């Protein structure tokens, strides 16, 4: 059997292993609340030919127009809307493995090192975690991996138009990916000596890809940026939660990739000792610049929520790139390389199993409560009711009630009221029928209500996120359903 044939059989085997492991560990972790937001937009686009969360109210309350387009496109062939996001996540997770197969295959002649290196990608805790969720994180991971492949091949096989297309599509997945595009273009200019003409080709191609959407967005929504970027930070004081977000970002990266960082540090130290740093050092520097650029970006601009691991899916493949190159740079002997690979894979598998068990109890308990809330709303409220709820996705998609988001993801006009310290006036204008959450302080300030009735109280004792679990930060969480009766109702 030829080595190429064996290599492709290894790839198929690892894909099968990945599908089995991801289903076992994270098969439950799908259709989170943010996924339901995409489904709600897809449903209204399919049924009403409008881009809206609440029918009749145009809104840009989602981050990725490309992800929404993929859901709609797939619905044309597969009429099971609820299943489509999970399928897309799995498709791009597997596609990521295929891209990495070609990246690694070009850098080793050993099938054993090839398969073990690829298993590092397959057992990446974040790729596994988001493989069924139905959000755009696997697409980010895939596009960053494609960029790495094109970057590494550029001096031998320049593809400026392809790179421009990838940058353009990436901007329609995560708007902040333009920073990655700038860094990569500068790196190509420095390391591959690409010409100004090639840079122009890349930039113009990317602009051609994104321009139709941005023109449509200005015309349809009267905005360039999604409401999510405004509600999560850009409308507020830049950097007001910098230290908290910076710390959280380091916890996300170190918590998932400490074993990678540990061995990379050892191998880099050996490289410096051997004075063999030129090319690998350039890849290391590129990874550091990309990682810290996004740590600083998110720490500055995300001011109204926590930073989440899926945002950093842009950067994680570059950590893998550095590791793969260090492993395949003949810094240590083959036996040591195999030991390092096995330790990384084992650690990743252990972390994924640990995180899966924690997330399972948190996610399922939260979803069970949300299901109870949804059923209560369907049974006890009118279809014309307006409901204030910060978790807007599932309740909006499954109840077809009009949803008012206190954060402003779908109704950004509320943000101006927050900025002026007059959010009460916003609710007086909207006159919602129900508040669902813990709004005691807010409702106590409503001067125009004739009556407020607490219809239902849900109580949970649980940590909210993994970081809370690790810090033993347990708490008692109440979700109340308030019915508001206005004076002239």
Coordinates of N, CA and C in Angstrom, one line a residue, residues 18-32 34-35 85-86 89-90 93-94 120-139 141 248 251-253 255-257 306-313 316 348-349 351-363 464-468 470:
X18 N -13.3 11.2 15.6 CA -13.8 12.5 16.0 C -15.3 12.6 16.1
X19 N -16.0 12.0 15.2 CA -17.5 12.0 15.2 C -18.0 11.2 16.4
X20 N -17.4 10.1 16.7 CA -17.8 9.3 17.8 C -17.5 10.0 19.1
X21 N -16.3 10.5 19.3 CA -16.0 11.2 20.5 C -16.8 12.5 20.7
X22 N -16.9 13.3 19.7 CA -17.7 14.5 19.8 C -19.1 14.2 20.1
X23 N -19.7 13.2 19.6 CA -21.1 12.8 19.9 C -21.2 12.3 21.3
X24 N -20.2 11.6 21.7 CA -20.3 11.1 23.1 C -20.1 12.2 24.1
X25 N -19.2 13.1 23.9 CA -18.9 14.1 24.9 C -19.8 15.3 24.8
X26 N -20.2 15.7 23.5 CA -21.0 16.9 23.4 C -22.2 16.8 22.5
X27 N -22.7 15.5 22.3 CA -23.9 15.3 21.6 C -25.1 16.0 22.2
X28 N -25.1 16.3 23.5 CA -26.2 17.0 24.2 C -26.1 18.5 24.0
X29 N -24.9 19.0 23.6 CA -24.6 20.4 23.7 C -24.9 21.0 22.3
X30 N -26.2 21.2 22.1 CA -26.7 21.8 20.8 C -27.9 22.6 21.0
X31 N -28.2 23.5 20.0 CA -29.3 24.4 20.1 C -29.3 25.2 21.4
X32 N -28.2 25.8 21.7 CA -28.2 26.8 22.8 C -29.0 28.0 22.4
X34 N -28.2 31.1 21.7 CA -27.7 31.9 20.6 C -28.0 31.2 19.3
X35 N -28.0 29.9 19.3 CA -28.4 29.1 18.1 C -29.8 29.4 17.7
X85 N -28.3 23.7 12.0 CA -27.1 24.2 12.7 C -26.1 23.2 13.2
X86 N -26.6 22.1 13.8 CA -25.8 21.1 14.3 C -25.0 20.4 13.1
X89 N -22.3 22.7 12.0 CA -21.1 22.6 12.9 C -20.3 21.4 12.7
X90 N -20.9 20.2 12.5 CA -20.2 19.0 12.3 C -19.4 19.0 11.0
X93 N -16.4 21.2 11.4 CA -15.4 20.6 12.3 C -14.6 19.5 11.5
X94 N -15.3 18.7 10.8 CA -14.7 17.7 10.0 C -13.8 18.3 8.9
X120 N -4.2 15.7 17.6 CA -4.2 16.9 18.5 C -5.3 17.8 18.1
X121 N -5.5 18.0 16.8 CA -6.5 18.9 16.3 C -7.9 18.2 16.6
X122 N -8.0 16.9 16.4 CA -9.3 16.2 16.6 C -9.7 16.3 18.1
X123 N -8.7 16.3 19.0 CA -9.1 16.3 20.4 C -9.0 17.7 21.0
X124 N -8.8 18.7 20.2 CA -8.8 20.1 20.7 C -10.1 20.3 21.5
X125 N -10.0 20.7 22.8 CA -11.2 20.9 23.6 C -12.3 21.8 23.0
X126 N -11.8 22.9 22.3 CA -12.8 23.8 21.8 C -13.4 23.4 20.5
X127 N -12.7 22.7 19.7 CA -13.3 22.1 18.5 C -14.3 21.1 18.8
X128 N -14.0 20.2 19.8 CA -15.0 19.2 20.3 C -16.2 19.9 20.9
X129 N -16.0 20.9 21.7 CA -17.1 21.6 22.5 C -18.1 22.2 21.5
X130 N -17.6 22.8 20.4 CA -18.5 23.5 19.5 C -18.9 22.7 18.3
X131 N -18.6 21.4 18.3 CA -18.9 20.6 17.1 C -20.3 20.3 16.9
X132 N -21.2 20.4 17.9 CA -22.6 20.1 17.8 C -23.5 21.4 18.1
X133 N -22.9 22.4 18.6 CA -23.6 23.5 19.2 C -24.5 24.3 18.2
X134 N -24.0 24.3 16.9 CA -24.8 25.0 15.9 C -24.5 26.5 15.8
X135 N -23.4 26.9 16.4 CA -22.9 28.3 16.2 C -21.7 28.3 15.2
X136 N -21.2 29.5 15.0 CA -20.3 29.6 13.9 C -18.8 29.3 14.3
X137 N -18.6 28.9 15.5 CA -17.2 28.7 16.0 C -16.5 27.7 15.1
X138 N -17.0 26.5 14.7 CA -16.3 25.6 13.8 C -16.0 26.2 12.5
X139 N -16.9 27.1 12.0 CA -16.6 27.8 10.7 C -15.4 28.8 10.9
X141 N -13.0 28.3 13.0 CA -11.8 27.4 13.1 C -11.4 26.9 11.7
X248 N -10.2 36.9 32.1 CA -11.0 35.9 31.5 C -10.5 35.3 30.3
X251 N -7.7 33.0 31.2 CA -8.2 31.8 31.8 C -8.7 30.8 30.7
X252 N -9.3 31.4 29.7 CA -9.9 30.6 28.6 C -8.7 29.9 27.8
X253 N -7.7 30.7 27.5 CA -6.5 30.1 26.7 C -5.7 29.2 27.6
X255 N -6.6 27.7 30.3 CA -7.4 26.5 30.8 C -7.5 25.4 29.8
X256 N -7.5 25.8 28.5 CA -7.7 24.8 27.5 C -6.3 24.3 26.9
X257 N -5.3 25.2 26.9 CA -4.1 24.9 26.1 C -2.9 25.0 26.9
X306 N -19.6 38.8 29.4 CA -18.3 38.0 29.5 C -17.8 37.7 28.1
X307 N -16.5 37.5 28.0 CA -15.9 37.0 26.8 C -16.0 35.5 26.8
X308 N -16.3 34.9 25.6 CA -16.5 33.4 25.6 C -15.5 32.8 24.7
X309 N -15.3 31.5 24.9 CA -14.2 30.8 24.1 C -14.5 30.8 22.6
X310 N -15.8 30.8 22.2 CA -16.0 30.7 20.8 C -15.5 31.9 20.0
X311 N -15.4 33.1 20.7 CA -14.8 34.3 20.1 C -13.4 34.0 19.7
X312 N -12.7 33.2 20.5 CA -11.2 33.0 20.2 C -11.0 31.9 19.2
X313 N -12.1 31.3 18.6 CA -11.9 30.3 17.6 C -11.1 30.8 16.4
X316 N -7.3 30.1 17.9 CA -6.8 28.7 18.3 C -6.0 28.0 17.3
X348 N -5.5 16.6 26.2 CA -6.7 17.1 25.6 C -7.9 16.3 25.8
X349 N -7.7 14.9 25.7 CA -8.9 14.0 25.9 C -9.4 14.1 27.3
X351 N -9.1 16.8 29.4 CA -9.8 18.1 29.5 C -11.2 18.0 28.9
X352 N -11.3 17.5 27.7 CA -12.5 17.4 27.0 C -13.6 16.6 27.8
X353 N -13.1 15.5 28.4 CA -14.0 14.7 29.2 C -14.4 15.5 30.5
X354 N -13.5 16.1 31.1 CA -13.8 16.9 32.3 C -14.7 18.1 32.0
X355 N -14.4 18.8 31.0 CA -15.3 20.0 30.6 C -16.7 19.5 30.2
X356 N -16.7 18.4 29.5 CA -18.0 17.8 29.0 C -18.9 17.5 30.2
X357 N -18.4 16.9 31.2 CA -19.2 16.5 32.4 C -19.7 17.7 33.1
X358 N -18.9 18.8 33.3 CA -19.3 20.0 33.9 C -20.4 20.7 33.1
X359 N -20.1 20.9 31.8 CA -21.0 21.6 30.9 C -22.3 20.8 30.8
X360 N -22.3 19.5 30.9 CA -23.5 18.7 30.7 C -24.5 19.1 31.8
X361 N -24.1 19.1 33.1 CA -25.0 19.4 34.2 C -25.5 20.9 34.1
X362 N -24.6 21.8 33.7 CA -24.9 23.2 33.6 C -25.9 23.5 32.5
X363 N -25.6 22.9 31.3 CA -26.4 23.2 30.1 C -27.7 22.5 30.2
X464 N -22.8 29.1 37.1 CA -23.2 29.5 35.8 C -22.3 29.0 34.7
X465 N -21.0 29.1 34.9 CA -20.0 28.8 33.9 C -18.9 27.9 34.5
X466 N -18.0 27.4 33.7 CA -16.9 26.6 34.2 C -16.1 27.4 35.1
X467 N -15.8 28.7 34.8 CA -15.0 29.5 35.7 C -15.6 29.6 37.1
X468 N -16.9 29.6 37.2 CA -17.6 29.7 38.5 C -17.4 28.4 39.2
X470 N -14.9 26.2 38.9 CA -13.5 26.1 39.4 C -13.3 27.0 40.6

